[in-house]
Each structure stands twice: as structure tokens, then as C-alpha cells.
Short mmCIF file of C-alpha atoms and ligand atoms in Angstrom, two decimals:
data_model
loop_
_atom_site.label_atom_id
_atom_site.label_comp_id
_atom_site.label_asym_id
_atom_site.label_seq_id
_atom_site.Cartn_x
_atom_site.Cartn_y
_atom_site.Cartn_z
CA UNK A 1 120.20 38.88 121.68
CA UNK A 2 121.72 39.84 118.49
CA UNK A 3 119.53 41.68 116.08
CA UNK A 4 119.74 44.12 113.07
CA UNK A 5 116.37 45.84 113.93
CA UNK A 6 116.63 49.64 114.25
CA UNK A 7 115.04 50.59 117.61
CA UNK A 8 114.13 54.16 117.31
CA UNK A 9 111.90 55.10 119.79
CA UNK A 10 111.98 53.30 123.88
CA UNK A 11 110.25 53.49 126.83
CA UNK A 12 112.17 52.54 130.20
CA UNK A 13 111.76 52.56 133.41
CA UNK A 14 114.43 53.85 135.64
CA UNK A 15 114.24 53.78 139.21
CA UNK A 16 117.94 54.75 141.55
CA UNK A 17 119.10 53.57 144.72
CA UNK A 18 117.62 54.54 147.74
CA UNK A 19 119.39 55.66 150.56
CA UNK A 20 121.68 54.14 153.08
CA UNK A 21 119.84 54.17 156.86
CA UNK A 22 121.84 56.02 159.49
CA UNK A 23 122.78 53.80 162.31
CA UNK A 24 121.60 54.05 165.56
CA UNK A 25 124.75 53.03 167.42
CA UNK A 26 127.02 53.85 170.70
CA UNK A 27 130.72 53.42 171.44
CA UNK A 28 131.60 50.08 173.24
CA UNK A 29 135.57 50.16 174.61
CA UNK A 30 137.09 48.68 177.56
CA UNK A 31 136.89 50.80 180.58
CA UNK A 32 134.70 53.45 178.74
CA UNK A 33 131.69 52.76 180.58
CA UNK A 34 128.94 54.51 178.24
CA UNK A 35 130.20 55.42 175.22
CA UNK A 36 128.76 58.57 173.32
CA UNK A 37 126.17 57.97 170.19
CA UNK A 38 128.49 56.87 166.92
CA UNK A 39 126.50 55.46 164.22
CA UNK A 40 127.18 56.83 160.91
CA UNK A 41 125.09 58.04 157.98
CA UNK A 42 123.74 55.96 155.14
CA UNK A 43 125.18 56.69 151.72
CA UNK A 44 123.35 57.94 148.73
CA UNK A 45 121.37 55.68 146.47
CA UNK A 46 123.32 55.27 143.24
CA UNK A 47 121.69 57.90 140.24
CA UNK A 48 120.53 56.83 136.94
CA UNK A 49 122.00 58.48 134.18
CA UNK A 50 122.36 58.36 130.27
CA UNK A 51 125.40 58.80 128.45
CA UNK A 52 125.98 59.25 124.66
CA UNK A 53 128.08 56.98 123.73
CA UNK A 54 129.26 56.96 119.54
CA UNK A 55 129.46 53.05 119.34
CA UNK A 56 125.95 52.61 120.23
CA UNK A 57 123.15 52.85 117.16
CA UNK A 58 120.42 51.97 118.63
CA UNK A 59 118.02 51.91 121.63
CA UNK A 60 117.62 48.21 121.41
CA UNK A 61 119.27 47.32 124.10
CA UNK A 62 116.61 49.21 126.03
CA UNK A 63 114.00 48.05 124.03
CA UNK A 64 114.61 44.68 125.31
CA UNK A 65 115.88 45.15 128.85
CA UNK A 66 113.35 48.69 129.78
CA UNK A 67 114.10 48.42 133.34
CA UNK A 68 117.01 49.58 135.07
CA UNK A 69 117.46 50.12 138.69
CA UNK A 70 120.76 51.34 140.48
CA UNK A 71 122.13 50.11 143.60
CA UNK A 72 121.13 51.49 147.18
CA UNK A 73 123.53 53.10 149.36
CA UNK A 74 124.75 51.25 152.14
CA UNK A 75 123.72 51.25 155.95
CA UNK A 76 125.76 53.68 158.62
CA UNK A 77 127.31 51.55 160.95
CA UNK A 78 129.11 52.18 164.25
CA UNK A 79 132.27 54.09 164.54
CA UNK A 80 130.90 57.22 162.80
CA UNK A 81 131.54 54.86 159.84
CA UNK A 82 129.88 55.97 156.53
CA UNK A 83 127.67 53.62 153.99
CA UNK A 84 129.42 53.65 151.04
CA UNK A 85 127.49 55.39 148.17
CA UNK A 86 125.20 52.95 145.62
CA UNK A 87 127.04 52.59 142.37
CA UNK A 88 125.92 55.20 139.41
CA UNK A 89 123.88 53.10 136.49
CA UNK A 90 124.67 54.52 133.46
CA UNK A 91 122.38 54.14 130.36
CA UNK A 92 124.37 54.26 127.39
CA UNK A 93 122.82 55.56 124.44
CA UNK A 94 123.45 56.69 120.53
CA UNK A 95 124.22 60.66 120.08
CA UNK A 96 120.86 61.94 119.07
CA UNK A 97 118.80 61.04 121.89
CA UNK A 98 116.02 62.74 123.31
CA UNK A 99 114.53 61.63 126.61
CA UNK A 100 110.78 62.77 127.97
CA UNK A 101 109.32 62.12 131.29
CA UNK A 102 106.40 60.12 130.33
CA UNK A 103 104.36 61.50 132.96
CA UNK A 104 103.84 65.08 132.02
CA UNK A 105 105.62 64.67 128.75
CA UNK A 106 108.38 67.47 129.39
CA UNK A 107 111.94 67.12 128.05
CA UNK A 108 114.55 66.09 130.32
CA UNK A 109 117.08 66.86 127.79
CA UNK A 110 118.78 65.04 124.67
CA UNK A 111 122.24 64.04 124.34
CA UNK A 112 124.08 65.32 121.52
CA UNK A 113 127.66 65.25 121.97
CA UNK A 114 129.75 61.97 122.60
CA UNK A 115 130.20 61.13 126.05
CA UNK A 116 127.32 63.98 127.13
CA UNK A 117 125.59 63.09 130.45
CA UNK A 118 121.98 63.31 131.66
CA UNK A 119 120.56 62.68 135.21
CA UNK A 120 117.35 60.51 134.79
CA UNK A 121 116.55 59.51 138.26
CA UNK A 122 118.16 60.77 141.47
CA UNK A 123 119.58 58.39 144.12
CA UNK A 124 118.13 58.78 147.62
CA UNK A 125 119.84 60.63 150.00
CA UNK A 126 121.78 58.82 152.92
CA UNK A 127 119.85 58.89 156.59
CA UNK A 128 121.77 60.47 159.59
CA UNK A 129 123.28 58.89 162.22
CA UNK A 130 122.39 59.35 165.73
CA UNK A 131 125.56 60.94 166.40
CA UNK A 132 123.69 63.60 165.10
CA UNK A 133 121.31 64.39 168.02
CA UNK A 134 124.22 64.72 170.52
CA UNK A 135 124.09 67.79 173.04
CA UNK A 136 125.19 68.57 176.28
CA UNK A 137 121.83 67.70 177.45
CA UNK A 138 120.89 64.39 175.25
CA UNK A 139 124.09 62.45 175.81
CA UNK A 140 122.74 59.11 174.47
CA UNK A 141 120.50 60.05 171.27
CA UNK A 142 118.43 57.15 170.10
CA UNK A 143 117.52 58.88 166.85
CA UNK A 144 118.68 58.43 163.36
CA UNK A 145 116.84 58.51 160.28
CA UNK A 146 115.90 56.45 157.13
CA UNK A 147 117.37 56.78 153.72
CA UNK A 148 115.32 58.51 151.07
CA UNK A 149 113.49 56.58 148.21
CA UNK A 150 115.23 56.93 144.93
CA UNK A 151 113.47 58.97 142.37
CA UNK A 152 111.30 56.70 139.92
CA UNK A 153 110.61 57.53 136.39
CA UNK A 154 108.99 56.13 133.09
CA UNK A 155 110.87 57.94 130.71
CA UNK A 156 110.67 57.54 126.69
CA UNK A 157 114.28 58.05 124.56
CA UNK A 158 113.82 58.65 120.77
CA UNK A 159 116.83 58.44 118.28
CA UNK A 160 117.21 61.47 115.64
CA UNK A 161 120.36 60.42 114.36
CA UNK A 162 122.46 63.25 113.87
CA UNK A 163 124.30 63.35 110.55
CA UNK A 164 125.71 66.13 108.25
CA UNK A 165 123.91 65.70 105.15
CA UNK A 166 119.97 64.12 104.88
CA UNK A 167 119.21 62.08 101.57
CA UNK A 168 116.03 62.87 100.55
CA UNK A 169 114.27 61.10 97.02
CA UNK A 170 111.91 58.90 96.15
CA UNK A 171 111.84 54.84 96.44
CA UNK A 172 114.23 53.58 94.04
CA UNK A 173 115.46 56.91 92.96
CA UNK A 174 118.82 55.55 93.98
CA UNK A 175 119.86 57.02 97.45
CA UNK A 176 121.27 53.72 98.84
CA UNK A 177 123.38 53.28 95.93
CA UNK A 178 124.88 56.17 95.98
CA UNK A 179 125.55 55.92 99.77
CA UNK A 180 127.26 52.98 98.56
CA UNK A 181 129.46 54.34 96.70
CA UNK A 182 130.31 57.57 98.73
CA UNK A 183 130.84 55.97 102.01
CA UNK A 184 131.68 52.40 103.60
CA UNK A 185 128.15 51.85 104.18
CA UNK A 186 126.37 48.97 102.63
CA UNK A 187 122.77 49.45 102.39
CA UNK A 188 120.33 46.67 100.21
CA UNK A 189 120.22 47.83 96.88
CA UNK A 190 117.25 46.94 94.23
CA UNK A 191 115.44 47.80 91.64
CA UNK A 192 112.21 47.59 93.97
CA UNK A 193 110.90 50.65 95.75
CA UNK A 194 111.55 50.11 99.78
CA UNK A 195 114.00 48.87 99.68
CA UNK A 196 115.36 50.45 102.16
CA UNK A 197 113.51 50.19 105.88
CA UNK A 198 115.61 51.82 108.23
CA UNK A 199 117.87 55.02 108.30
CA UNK A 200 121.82 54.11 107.41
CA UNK A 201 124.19 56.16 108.69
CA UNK A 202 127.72 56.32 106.32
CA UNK A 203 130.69 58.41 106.84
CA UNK A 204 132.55 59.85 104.16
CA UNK A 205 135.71 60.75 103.96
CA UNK A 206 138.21 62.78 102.10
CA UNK A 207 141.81 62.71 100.78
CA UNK A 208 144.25 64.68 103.02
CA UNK A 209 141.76 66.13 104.77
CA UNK A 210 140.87 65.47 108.64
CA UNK A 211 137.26 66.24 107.58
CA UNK A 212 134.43 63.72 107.75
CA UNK A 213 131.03 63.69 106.73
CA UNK A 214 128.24 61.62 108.09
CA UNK A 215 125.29 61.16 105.40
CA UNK A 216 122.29 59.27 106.40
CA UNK A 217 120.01 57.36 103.68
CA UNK A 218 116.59 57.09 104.68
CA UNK A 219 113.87 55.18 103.20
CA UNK A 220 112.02 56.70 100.42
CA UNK A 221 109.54 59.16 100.22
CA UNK A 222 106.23 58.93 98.50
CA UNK A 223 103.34 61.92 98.32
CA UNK A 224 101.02 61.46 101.54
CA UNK A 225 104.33 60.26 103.75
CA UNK A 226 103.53 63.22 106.04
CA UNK A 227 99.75 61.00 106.67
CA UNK A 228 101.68 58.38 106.94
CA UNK A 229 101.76 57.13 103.71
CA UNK A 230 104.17 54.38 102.64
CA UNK A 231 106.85 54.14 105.17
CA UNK A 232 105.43 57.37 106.47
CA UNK A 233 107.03 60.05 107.99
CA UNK A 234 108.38 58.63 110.62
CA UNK A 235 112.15 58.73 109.46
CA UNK A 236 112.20 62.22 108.32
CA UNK A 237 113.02 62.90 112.18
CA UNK A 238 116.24 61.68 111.25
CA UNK A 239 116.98 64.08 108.71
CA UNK A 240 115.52 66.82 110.59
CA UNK A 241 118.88 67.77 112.85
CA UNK A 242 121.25 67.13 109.57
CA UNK A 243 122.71 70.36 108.20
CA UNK A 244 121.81 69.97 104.26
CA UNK A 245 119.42 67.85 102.59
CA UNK A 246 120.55 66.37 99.16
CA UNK A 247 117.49 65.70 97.11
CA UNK A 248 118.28 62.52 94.86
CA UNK A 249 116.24 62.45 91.74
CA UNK A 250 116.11 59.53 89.20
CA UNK A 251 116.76 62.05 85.86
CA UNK A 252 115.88 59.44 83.45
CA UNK A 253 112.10 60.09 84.12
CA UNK A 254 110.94 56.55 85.13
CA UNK A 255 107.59 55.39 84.89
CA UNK A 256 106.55 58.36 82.73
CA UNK A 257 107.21 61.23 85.86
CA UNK A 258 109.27 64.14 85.28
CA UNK A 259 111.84 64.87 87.53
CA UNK A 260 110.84 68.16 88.31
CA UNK A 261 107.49 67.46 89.56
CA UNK A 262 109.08 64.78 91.44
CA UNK A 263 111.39 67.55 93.02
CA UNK A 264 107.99 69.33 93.88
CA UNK A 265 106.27 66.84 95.41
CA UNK A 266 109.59 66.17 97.31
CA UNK A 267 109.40 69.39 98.57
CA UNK A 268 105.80 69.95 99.20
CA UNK A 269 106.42 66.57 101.48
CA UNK A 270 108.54 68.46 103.13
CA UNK A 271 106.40 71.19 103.83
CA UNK A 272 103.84 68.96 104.99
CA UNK A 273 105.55 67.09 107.05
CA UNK A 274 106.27 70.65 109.45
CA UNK A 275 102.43 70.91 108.81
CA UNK A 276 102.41 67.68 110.94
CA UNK A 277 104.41 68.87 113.91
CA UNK A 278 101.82 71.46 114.45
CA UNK A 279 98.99 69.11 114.46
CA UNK A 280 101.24 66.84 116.89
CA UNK A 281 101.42 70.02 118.71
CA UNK A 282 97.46 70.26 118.99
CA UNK A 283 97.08 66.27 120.21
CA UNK A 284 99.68 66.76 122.38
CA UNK A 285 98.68 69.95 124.17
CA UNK A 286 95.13 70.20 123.69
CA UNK A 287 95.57 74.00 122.52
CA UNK A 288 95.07 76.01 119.00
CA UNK A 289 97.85 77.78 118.49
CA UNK A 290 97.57 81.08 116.92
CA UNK A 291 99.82 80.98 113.67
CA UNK A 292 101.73 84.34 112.91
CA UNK A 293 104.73 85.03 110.95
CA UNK A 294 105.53 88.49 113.11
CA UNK A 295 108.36 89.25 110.10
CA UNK A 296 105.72 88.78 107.44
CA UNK A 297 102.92 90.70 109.20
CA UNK A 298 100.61 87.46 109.00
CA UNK A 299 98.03 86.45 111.25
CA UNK A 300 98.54 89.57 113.48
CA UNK A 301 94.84 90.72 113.64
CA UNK A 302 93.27 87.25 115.40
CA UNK A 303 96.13 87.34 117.79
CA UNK A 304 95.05 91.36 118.90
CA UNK A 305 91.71 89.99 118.85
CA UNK A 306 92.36 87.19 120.99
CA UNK A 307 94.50 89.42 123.32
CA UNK A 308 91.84 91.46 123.54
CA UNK A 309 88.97 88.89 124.06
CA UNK A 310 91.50 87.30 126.73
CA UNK A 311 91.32 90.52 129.12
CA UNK A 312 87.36 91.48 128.75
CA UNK A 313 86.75 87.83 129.89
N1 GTP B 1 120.96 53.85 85.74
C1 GTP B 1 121.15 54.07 87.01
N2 GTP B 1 120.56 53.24 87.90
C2 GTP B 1 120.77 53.46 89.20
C3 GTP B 1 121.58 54.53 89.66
N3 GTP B 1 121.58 54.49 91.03
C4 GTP B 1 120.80 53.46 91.36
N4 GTP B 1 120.31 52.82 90.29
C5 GTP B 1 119.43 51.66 90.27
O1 GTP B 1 118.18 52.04 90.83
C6 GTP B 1 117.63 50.99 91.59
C7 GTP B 1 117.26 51.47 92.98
O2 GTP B 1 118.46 51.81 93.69
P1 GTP B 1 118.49 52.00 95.26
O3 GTP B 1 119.82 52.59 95.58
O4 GTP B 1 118.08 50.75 95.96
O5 GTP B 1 117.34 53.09 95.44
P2 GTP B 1 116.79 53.76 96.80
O6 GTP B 1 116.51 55.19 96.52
O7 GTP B 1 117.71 53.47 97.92
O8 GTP B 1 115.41 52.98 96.98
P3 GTP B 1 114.56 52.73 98.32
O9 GTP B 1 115.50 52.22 99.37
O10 GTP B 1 113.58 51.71 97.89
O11 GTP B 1 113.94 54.02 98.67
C8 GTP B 1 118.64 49.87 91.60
O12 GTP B 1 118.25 48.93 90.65
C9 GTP B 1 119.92 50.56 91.20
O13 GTP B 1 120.80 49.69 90.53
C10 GTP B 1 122.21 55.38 88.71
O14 GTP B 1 122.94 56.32 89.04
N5 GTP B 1 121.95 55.09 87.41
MG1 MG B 2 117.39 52.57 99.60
#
């Protein structure tokens, strides 16, 4: 399924490979009358894993296809031989990634770097053979034992793309154009505010130098985005991990604003918008933190007096 729609956030369901069975099994020759115990251990279920890959930009592909199972390990058979291990499924994913169990909601780790692995889901461990239970005194061991479930999780992978420099302006204050013209990229340009509905990512380079850049154009801003406003804040994620922001400013004062309190409310958004972490923080968590700024000496006196309260309870 082709498709231009920017998949930023996906839940999946990976489950490995269980493991190979160990093999109950006993040598048959010619002329060797009883044969001692050979069956061989099952291999391991194949793992799940995720890999950062740079030509992938999306998480559509799991968006569409959120179920992913690895192979088991095969059986033990008979001459000690072993199941061959179940084939490793690897996820591939955009750099930028960050993966959560669903379950308890802890981080299982994000993938940054090209060609960075993560372990999602474990594959079962092979069984034993009952060549195992051989001893001078149990010569013809029946035992063996099962291969181990693979591990099963419902995991959720969202995209912060990772770029160098974050544009940051209002609708139509002209961020895709100059994208445009910086970088290969070829956003939608017009003279209509949203224009723009998903991050672009463009890469620009310089003359004789090995240097690149990656800027990423967002859609634009509006006062209230951190409620949700407009496009919302939703795609300021994506400008969190860059290492600058460039605030783009339309200078000629449209619609009767000024560009300086434009730049304001740019920034108070901004503000805000950490303002909303903290309340995600709440939701998620269920707990009030206790805000203090130890190097400005703010908010120190309700934390004594909650340390206090906490040991006379
Ligand atoms: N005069 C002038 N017009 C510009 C400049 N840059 C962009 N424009 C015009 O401004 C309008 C909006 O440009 P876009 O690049 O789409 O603006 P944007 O910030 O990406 O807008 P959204 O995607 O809606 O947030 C278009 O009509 C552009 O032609 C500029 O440097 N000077
Ligand atoms: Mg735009």
C-alpha cells in the first residue's frame, strides 16, 4: 500500500518464537542392542527486534501490518542433533524512535543512531534432550523437556524525528518556502495558513564541505497549540531533540500583527508546551510532583514540608 501519510505514533504487537522441544530419542545401530538416550535440544525461538534504519520515514508500515511474530525454533531430533534456531524478525524503523511497553508504560529504549538495535520480545529458549538425564544409574532416560513460550508484548513506537535545526513560526509565515529553497525538500507552498500537515525533513548541504544539516519544517504554530489548538502540539515533539530552533517571522507585519509580539507568543508557546509535559506527567502517573528549581532556591519550603509530613505519617 503506497501512501504519503506520516505515521507518527504505532502500536504493535510483537510476539517471538517459541522454543524448539528436546527430543526424547535413543540410538538404533546394527548390532548395538540398546542404544544410550540421544535426542537433541530444541533451538531458540527467533527474537523480535527493531532496527533504525535511515531509509525508513515512517512507522506506516507498522501502522498497517501491527503484528509481527518470529519463527519458532526447531524440534531436537535423534543423533544428539540440534533444532536449528527460529530466524530473528527485525522491525525496521526511522532513527528517532521511541518504543514503550504498553503494559506498564516503561521505556524499552529508542533508537537513535542508524543501524541501532533493540530487543522487543525474547525468543523461547530450546527444551533439553533426554540425553540429558543420562547416569550410571538411569541408562535409558525418558525425559526431555518443552521449549519455552516466546515473550509477548504490545508495545507503542513514536517518531521524534531527529534533525539539526527545528523551524519554528507561524502558519504562512513562510517556513516551507524557505525549506524550499535551502534544501532539496519540496514541501506545499501557499498563501493559506496550514499548509503544511506533517513534519518535512530536508538536508542541506554545503560547498566543499562534508557537513550536512538536516532542518525539519513543521506545521505552524498558533497561540493555544500547547491545548491543542490548531494543529496542536503534537509536532513540536519533532523539534524537541533538534539542536537549534530557527524562529521564522513574516517581518512585513501581516494582518496588522507585529512581529515582535508574534516572536512572543512564539515563545510563550514554547513555554507552554513544557507546561504540558508536566501535566502529561500527572495523567500519566497519577502523582503531583513537587516543582523546585534547587539552583534558584524555588519551591524548597513545600518539599521540607512534605519530607517532613512524609516521616510523622
Ligand atoms: N514576500 C514574501 N513572501 C513569502 C516569503 N516566503 C514565503 N512567502 C509567501 O508566504 C506564503 C506562505 O508560505 P509558506 O512557505 O507556505 O508558509 P508556511 O510557514 O510553511 O505556512 P504553513 O505551512 O501554513 O504553516 C506563500 O504565499 C509564500 O509565497 C518571503 O520571503 N517573502
Ligand atoms: Mg508550511
Amino acid at each position: 500500500m503506497k501512501s504519503n501519510k506520516f505515521v507518527e505514533t504505532a502500536v504493535a504487537e510483537v510476539l517471538a518464537g517459541a522454543g524448539g522441544n528436546g527430543c526424547c530419542s535413543f540410538r538404533r545401530e546394527k548390532f548395538v542392542p540398546r542404544g544410550g538416550p540421544d535426542g537433541g535440544d530444541g533451538g531458540r525461538g527467533g527474537h523480535v527486534l527493531a532496527q533504525a534504519d535511515r531509509n525508513v520515514d515512517s512507522l506506516i508500515a507498522l501502522h498497517f501490518n501491527p503484528h509481527r511474530q518470529a519463527p519458532a525454533g526447531g524440534h531436537g531430533r535423534g543423533k544428539r542433533q540440534h533444532g536449528r534456531n527460529g530466524r530473528d524478525l527485525i522491525i525496521k524503523v526511522p532513527c528517532g524512535t521511541e518504543i514503550h511497553d504498553e503494559a506498564d508504560g516503561s521505556l524499552l529504549g529508542e533508537l537513535l543512531e542508524p543501524d541501532q538495535q533493540l530487543l522487543l520480545a525474547g525468543g523461547g529458549k530450546g527444551g533439553l534432550g533426554n540425553c540429558h538425564w543420562k547416569t550410571s544409574t538411569h541408562q535409558a532416560p525418558r525425559e526431555f523437556t518443552k521449549g519455552a513460550e516466546g515473550e509477548q508484548k504490545r508495545l507503542r513506537f513514536d517518531l521524534k524525528i531527529m534533525a539539526d535545526i527545528g523551524l519554528i513560526g507561524f502558519p504562512n509565515a513562510g517556513k516551507s518556502t524557505l525549506i524550499s529553497r535551502i534544501s532539496h525538500a519540496h514541501p506545499r507552498i501557499a498563501a493559506y495558513p496550514f499548509t503544511t500537515v506533517n513534519p518535512i525533513i530536508g538536508t542541506v548541504k554545503f560547498d566543499n564541505l562534508y557537513r550536512e544539516l538536516r532542518v525539519v519544517d513543521i506545521p505552524g504554530l498558533i497561540p493555544g497549540a500547547h491545548h491543542g489548538a490548531g494543529m496542536g502540539h503534537k509536532f513540536l515533539r519533532h523539534v524537541e531533540r533538534a539542536r537549534a530552533l530557527a524562529i521564522v517571522l513574516d517581518m512585513a507585519g501581516s494582518e496588522g500583527r507585529h512581529p515582535a509580539d508574534d516572536y512572543s507568543d512564539l515563545i510563550e508557546e514554547l513555554r507552554l508546551y513544557r507546561a504540558e509535559l508536566l501535566e502529561e506527567f500527572r495523567t500519566r502517573t497519577g502523582i503531583e510532583p513537587l516543582l523546585i528549581s534547587a539552583r534558584e532556591g524555588t519551591g524548597l519550603e513545600p518539599l521540607k514540608q512534605a519530607m517532613l509530613e512524609m516521616i510523622q505519617a
